[in-house]
Coordinates of C-alpha atoms and ligand atoms in Angstrom, one line a residue:
X800 CA -0.1 0.1 0.3
X801 CA 1.0 3.6 -0.9
X802 CA 2.0 5.7 2.0
X803 CA 1.9 9.3 2.0
X804 CA -0.8 12.0 3.1
X805 CA -4.1 11.5 0.6
X806 CA -7.2 12.2 1.4
X807 CA -8.5 11.0 -2.2
X808 CA -7.8 7.3 -2.2
X809 CA -9.7 4.9 -4.0
X810 CA -9.9 1.4 -5.2
X811 CA -6.7 1.7 -7.2
X812 CA -4.4 2.8 -4.5
X813 CA -5.3 0.0 -2.4
X814 CA -4.1 -3.5 -2.5
X815 CA -5.4 -5.3 -5.7
X816 CA -8.5 -7.8 -4.6
X817 CA -6.6 -10.9 -6.0
X818 CA -3.9 -10.4 -3.5
X819 CA -6.4 -10.8 -0.7
X820 CA -8.7 -13.5 -1.9
X821 CA -7.3 -17.1 -1.1
X822 CA -7.4 -19.8 -3.1
X823 CA -10.7 -20.8 -1.6
X824 CA -12.3 -18.1 -1.9
X825 CA -11.5 -17.9 -5.7
X826 CA -13.0 -21.7 -5.9
X827 CA -15.8 -20.7 -3.8
X828 CA -16.4 -17.5 -6.5
X829 CA -17.2 -13.9 -6.1
X830 CA -20.6 -13.3 -3.8
X831 CA -19.4 -15.6 -1.2
X832 CA -17.2 -15.3 1.7
X833 CA -15.5 -18.8 2.5
X834 CA -16.7 -21.0 5.8
X835 CA -14.0 -22.2 7.1
X836 CA -13.3 -22.0 10.9
X837 CA -11.1 -19.0 11.6
X838 CA -7.2 -20.6 12.3
X839 CA -5.3 -19.4 15.1
X840 CA -1.9 -18.7 13.3
X841 CA 0.7 -21.1 14.3
X842 CA 3.1 -19.5 17.1
X843 CA 0.5 -17.0 17.4
X844 CA 1.9 -16.2 21.1
X845 CA 5.1 -15.3 19.3
X846 CA 5.7 -11.7 19.1
X847 CA 5.1 -10.9 15.3
X848 CA 7.1 -7.9 13.4
X849 CA 4.3 -5.2 14.9
X850 CA 4.3 -6.7 18.6
X851 CA 6.0 -4.8 21.3
X852 CA 7.9 -6.9 23.7
X853 CA 7.2 -4.9 26.6
X854 CA 5.8 -7.0 29.3
X855 CA 1.9 -7.0 28.9
X856 CA -0.6 -5.6 31.6
X857 CA -2.1 -8.8 33.7
X858 CA -5.6 -9.8 32.4
X859 CA -7.4 -8.8 35.5
X860 CA -6.5 -5.5 34.8
X861 CA -6.9 -5.3 31.1
X862 CA -10.7 -6.7 32.3
X863 CA -11.2 -4.7 35.1
X864 CA -10.5 -1.2 34.2
X865 CA -12.7 0.0 31.4
X866 CA -14.2 2.6 29.3
X867 CA -17.4 1.2 27.8
X868 CA -19.9 3.6 28.6
X869 CA -22.9 1.7 27.3
X870 CA -22.2 0.2 30.7
X871 CA -21.8 3.1 33.0
X872 CA -19.3 5.3 33.6
X873 CA -16.9 3.7 36.4
X874 CA -13.9 1.7 35.4
X875 CA -15.2 -0.8 37.4
X876 CA -18.9 -0.5 35.7
X877 CA -18.1 -2.6 32.6
X878 CA -16.8 -5.8 34.0
X879 CA -19.9 -6.1 36.5
X880 CA -22.8 -5.1 34.1
X881 CA -21.5 -6.3 30.7
X882 CA -21.7 -9.8 31.7
X883 CA -25.4 -10.0 30.5
X884 CA -24.8 -8.8 26.8
X885 CA -25.6 -11.1 24.2
X886 CA -22.8 -12.1 22.0
X887 CA -24.3 -15.1 19.9
X888 CA -25.3 -14.8 17.4
X889 CA -23.7 -11.6 16.0
X890 CA -23.7 -10.3 12.8
X891 CA -22.1 -7.4 11.4
X892 CA -23.5 -5.2 8.6
X893 CA -21.0 -4.2 5.8
X894 CA -22.3 -1.5 3.6
X895 CA -22.1 1.6 1.4
X896 CA -19.3 1.6 -1.3
X897 CA -18.6 -2.2 -1.4
X898 CA -19.2 -4.7 -3.7
X899 CA -20.2 -7.1 -1.8
X900 CA -22.7 -5.4 1.1
X901 CA -24.4 -7.8 3.4
X902 CA -25.4 -8.7 6.9
X903 CA -22.4 -11.4 7.8
X904 CA -22.5 -13.6 10.5
X905 CA -19.7 -13.4 13.2
X906 CA -19.0 -17.0 11.9
X907 CA -18.7 -16.2 8.2
X908 CA -17.1 -13.0 8.5
X909 CA -14.2 -15.0 10.5
X910 CA -14.4 -18.0 8.3
X911 CA -10.8 -19.1 6.5
X912 CA -9.0 -15.7 8.5
X913 CA -5.9 -16.2 10.2
X914 CA -6.1 -14.7 13.8
X915 CA -2.8 -13.9 15.1
X916 CA -1.7 -12.2 18.2
X917 CA -0.6 -8.0 18.5
X918 CA 1.2 -7.0 21.6
X919 CA 0.2 -3.5 21.4
X920 CA 0.8 -0.5 23.7
X921 CA -3.0 1.4 24.2
X922 CA -2.9 4.5 25.5
X923 CA -6.1 6.4 26.7
X924 CA -6.8 10.2 26.4
X925 CA -7.2 10.1 30.3
X926 CA -3.7 9.6 30.2
X927 CA -3.2 5.9 31.2
X928 CA -2.0 3.3 29.2
X929 CA -1.7 -0.7 29.0
X930 CA 0.3 -3.2 26.9
X931 CA -2.6 -5.1 25.4
X932 CA -2.1 -9.1 23.4
X933 CA -4.5 -8.7 21.2
X934 CA -6.0 -11.8 19.0
X935 CA -7.1 -10.7 15.9
X936 CA -6.6 -9.9 12.3
X937 CA -6.0 -6.9 9.9
X938 CA -8.9 -4.7 9.1
X939 CA -7.5 -4.3 5.5
X940 CA -7.8 -8.1 4.9
X941 CA -11.7 -7.9 5.4
X942 CA -12.3 -4.8 3.4
X943 CA -10.1 -6.7 0.7
X944 CA -12.5 -9.6 1.2
X945 CA -15.6 -7.3 0.4
X946 CA -13.9 -5.3 -2.0
X947 CA -13.9 -1.3 -1.6
X948 CA -15.2 0.6 -4.5
X949 CA -13.8 3.7 -6.0
X950 CA -15.4 7.0 -4.2
X951 CA -14.6 5.4 -0.5
X952 CA -12.6 7.7 1.4
X953 CA -13.6 6.9 5.1
X954 CA -14.9 3.9 7.4
X955 CA -17.7 4.6 9.5
X956 CA -18.0 2.0 12.8
X957 CA -21.2 1.5 14.9
X958 CA -22.0 -0.5 18.3
X959 CA -24.6 -2.4 19.1
X960 CA -27.9 -0.4 20.1
X961 CA -29.5 -2.5 22.8
X962 CA -30.7 -0.4 25.5
X963 CA -32.2 -3.6 27.2
X964 CA -28.9 -4.9 27.7
X965 CA -27.1 -1.8 27.9
X966 CA -27.7 0.2 30.8
X967 CA -26.0 2.9 29.9
X968 CA -27.8 3.6 26.5
X969 CA -31.1 4.4 28.7
X970 CA -29.7 7.8 28.8
X971 CA -26.6 10.1 29.4
X972 CA -25.0 12.5 27.1
X973 CA -24.2 10.3 24.4
X974 CA -26.2 10.3 21.4
X975 CA -26.4 6.0 21.2
X976 CA -25.2 4.5 18.9
X977 CA -21.3 5.1 19.8
X978 CA -19.5 6.0 16.5
X979 CA -15.8 5.9 14.7
X980 CA -14.5 6.9 11.8
X981 CA -11.2 6.4 10.2
X982 CA -9.8 7.5 7.0
X983 CA -9.5 4.8 4.1
X984 CA -5.7 4.8 4.4
X985 CA -6.1 4.5 8.5
X986 CA -8.2 1.7 8.2
X987 CA -5.9 -0.3 5.5
X988 CA -2.9 0.3 7.5
X989 CA -1.4 -3.1 8.7
X990 CA -1.6 -2.1 12.5
X991 CA -5.0 -1.6 12.6
X992 CA -6.7 -4.7 13.6
X993 CA -10.5 -6.2 14.4
X994 CA -9.9 -8.3 17.3
X995 CA -11.5 -11.1 19.0
X996 CA -9.7 -12.1 21.9
X997 CA -7.2 -11.0 24.6
X998 CA -4.5 -13.5 26.1
X999 CA -5.5 -16.3 23.9
X1000 CA -9.0 -16.3 24.9
X1001 CA -12.0 -14.8 23.5
X1002 CA -13.2 -11.3 24.1
X1003 CA -14.0 -10.3 27.4
X1004 CA -17.7 -8.5 27.0
X1005 CA -16.5 -5.4 28.8
X1006 CA -13.6 -5.4 26.6
X1007 CA -15.8 -5.3 23.5
X1008 CA -16.7 -8.6 22.6
X1009 CA -17.1 -10.2 20.1
X1010 CA -15.2 -7.8 18.0
X1011 CA -13.7 -4.7 18.2
X1012 CA -11.6 -2.4 16.8
X1013 CA -8.1 -1.6 17.7
X1014 CA -5.7 1.5 16.3
X1015 CA -2.8 1.3 18.4
X1016 CA -1.4 4.9 17.3
X1017 CA -4.9 6.9 18.6
X1018 CA -6.2 7.7 21.7
X1019 CA -8.4 4.8 22.9
X1020 CA -11.7 6.2 22.2
X1021 CA -11.2 5.5 18.3
X1022 CA -11.2 1.8 19.2
X1023 CA -14.6 1.1 19.1
X1024 CA -16.1 -1.9 21.0
X1025 CA -18.8 -4.7 20.0
X1026 CA -19.1 -3.5 16.3
X1027 CA -22.5 -4.4 14.2
X1028 CA -22.0 -2.0 11.3
X1029 CA -18.7 -1.5 8.8
X1030 CA -19.7 1.2 6.3
X1031 CA -17.6 2.4 3.1
X1032 CA -18.3 6.1 2.6
X1033 CA -16.8 9.2 0.7
X1034 CA -17.4 11.8 3.4
X1035 CA -16.1 12.0 6.6
X1036 CA -18.3 10.4 9.0
X1037 CA -19.6 11.5 12.4
X1038 CA -17.9 10.2 15.4
X1039 CA -19.1 10.0 19.1
X1040 CA -16.5 12.1 21.0
X1041 CA -15.9 14.7 18.5
X1042 CA -19.9 15.0 18.0
X1043 CA -19.8 15.7 21.8
X1044 CA -16.8 18.0 22.2
X1045 CA -15.0 18.9 18.8
X1046 CA -12.6 21.1 20.6
X1047 CA -11.5 18.5 22.7
X1048 CA -11.4 15.4 20.6
X1049 CA -10.2 15.5 16.9
X1050 CA -11.2 13.2 14.2
X1051 CA -8.0 11.9 14.1
X1052 CA -7.0 11.8 17.8
X1053 CA -3.6 10.3 17.3
X1054 CA -1.5 10.1 20.3
X1055 CA 0.4 13.1 20.5
X1056 CA 2.5 14.3 23.8
X1057 CA 2.6 18.1 22.4
X1058 CA -1.3 18.7 22.3
X1059 CA -2.8 18.4 25.5
X1060 CA -6.1 17.8 26.1
X1061 CA -8.2 20.9 28.2
X1062 CA -8.3 18.1 31.3
X1063 CA -5.2 16.4 30.8
X1064 CA -1.7 16.6 30.1
X1065 CA -0.9 14.2 27.0
X1066 CA 2.9 14.5 27.9
X1067 CA 3.4 11.4 29.7
X1068 CA 1.4 8.2 31.1
X1069 CA 0.2 5.9 34.1
X1070 CA 0.9 2.6 33.2
X1071 CA -2.4 0.5 34.5
X1072 CA -0.9 -1.9 36.9
X1073 CA 2.3 -0.6 37.5
X1074 CA 1.6 0.2 41.3
X1075 CA 0.7 3.2 43.2
X1076 CA 4.6 4.3 43.0
X1077 CA 5.5 3.4 39.6
X1078 CA 6.8 6.4 37.8
X1079 CA 4.9 7.9 35.2
X1080 CA 6.2 7.2 31.6
X1081 CA 7.1 9.9 28.7
X1082 CA 4.1 9.7 26.1
X1083 CA 5.8 9.1 22.7
X1084 CA 4.2 10.5 19.1
X1085 CA 1.7 8.0 17.6
X1086 CA 1.9 6.0 21.0
X1087 CA 5.3 4.9 19.4
X1088 CA 4.2 4.0 16.2
X1089 CA 5.6 7.1 14.5
X1090 CA 8.0 4.7 12.1
X1091 CA 4.9 2.9 11.0
X1092 CA 2.4 5.8 10.3
X1093 CA 3.8 9.0 10.3
X1094 CA 4.0 9.2 6.7
X1095 CA 0.0 9.1 6.7
X1096 CA 0.1 13.0 8.0
X1097 CA 2.9 14.2 6.1
X1098 CA 2.5 17.6 5.1
X1099 CA -0.7 17.8 8.1
X1100 CA -0.5 20.5 11.1
X1101 CA -1.1 18.1 13.6
X1102 CA -1.8 20.8 16.3
X1103 CA -4.6 22.2 14.6
X1104 CA -5.9 19.2 12.6
X1105 CA -5.9 16.8 15.9
Ligands
MTE503 N1 -16.4 1.4 22.2 C1 -17.5 2.0 22.9 N2 -18.4 1.2 22.2 N3 -18.0 2.6 24.0 C2 -17.3 3.3 24.6 O1 -17.7 3.4 25.6 N4 -14.8 3.7 25.1 C3 -13.7 3.6 24.3 C4 -12.8 2.6 23.7 N5 -14.1 1.8 22.8 C5 -16.0 2.9 24.3 C6 -15.7 2.1 23.0 C7 -12.7 4.4 25.0 S1 -12.9 5.8 26.2 C8 -12.0 3.4 25.7 S2 -10.1 4.3 26.4 C9 -11.6 2.5 25.2 O2 -12.5 1.6 23.9 C10 -11.2 1.1 26.4 O3 -11.2 0.1 26.1 P1 -10.8 -1.1 26.8 O4 -11.9 -1.0 28.2 O5 -10.6 -2.5 26.4 O6 -9.4 -0.6 27.4

């Protein structure tokens, strides 16, 4: 994939469709996604090219200290209140500018997909961070399978709307469902994951079961949980925090130690699980992924277009 600042990315700019289709898909023919169970990559536990070798945060911290406002505002609420969420059956609508739009059962979406472990730093705009061993696959692979059409420039995501099981959706300041979005080249970047698990286990409900986005160079709120809709669109989509407070939460929301949030300095961060006496650590530009992603934003003023 070509890197560089482009807002006019179209089909010809992303990897050719043929490279994404495996042999089985070709035999199954256009119009069908394959129906084989997901495969956990051999040696998935070994950190790959994109994984950090920093020690992962303990599972009880990753699954016990959460932001998932559909289940309340306190960090402990999601672990307690998300357990009643029905995650099976689950389907994802893929629509907009795609060759094969449809409502895909999660099993079909995952069929034939090779899941791999990616150990990523995860940095919340509230200035805490974790190191999370996600299990997932590249969003770009899925977009390749459904066929991105010319004219698509952004990808919009939506979380499940189910107030009966998500008590936070019965009120509050957020206009539900939770929404997020990426530019197409950000969505196609190999670091961008759809994750279905943590620590080789299915995704805990409080972390966004059964399938969520992970964009490790952006603040955590971009990594939308429990996704039910993925839309390929022309115009920049509306996103939850940007709709609420556009001056505080930009569309891009790339981790940037030089651009403070009105309530949180972004210069440093606290590693969750490090203990009260652990020193704060310096926050890195793009959360330490600058080598991989800085070229996506070449020519942009990241203090203005944040
Ligand atoms: N997705 C949905 N649907 N609802 C949310 O409230 N919170 C976001 C993001 N994704 C959120 C969401 C925020 S603010 C953060 S920091 C991360 O999820 C937290 O992910 P974690 O709980 O797995 O650490």
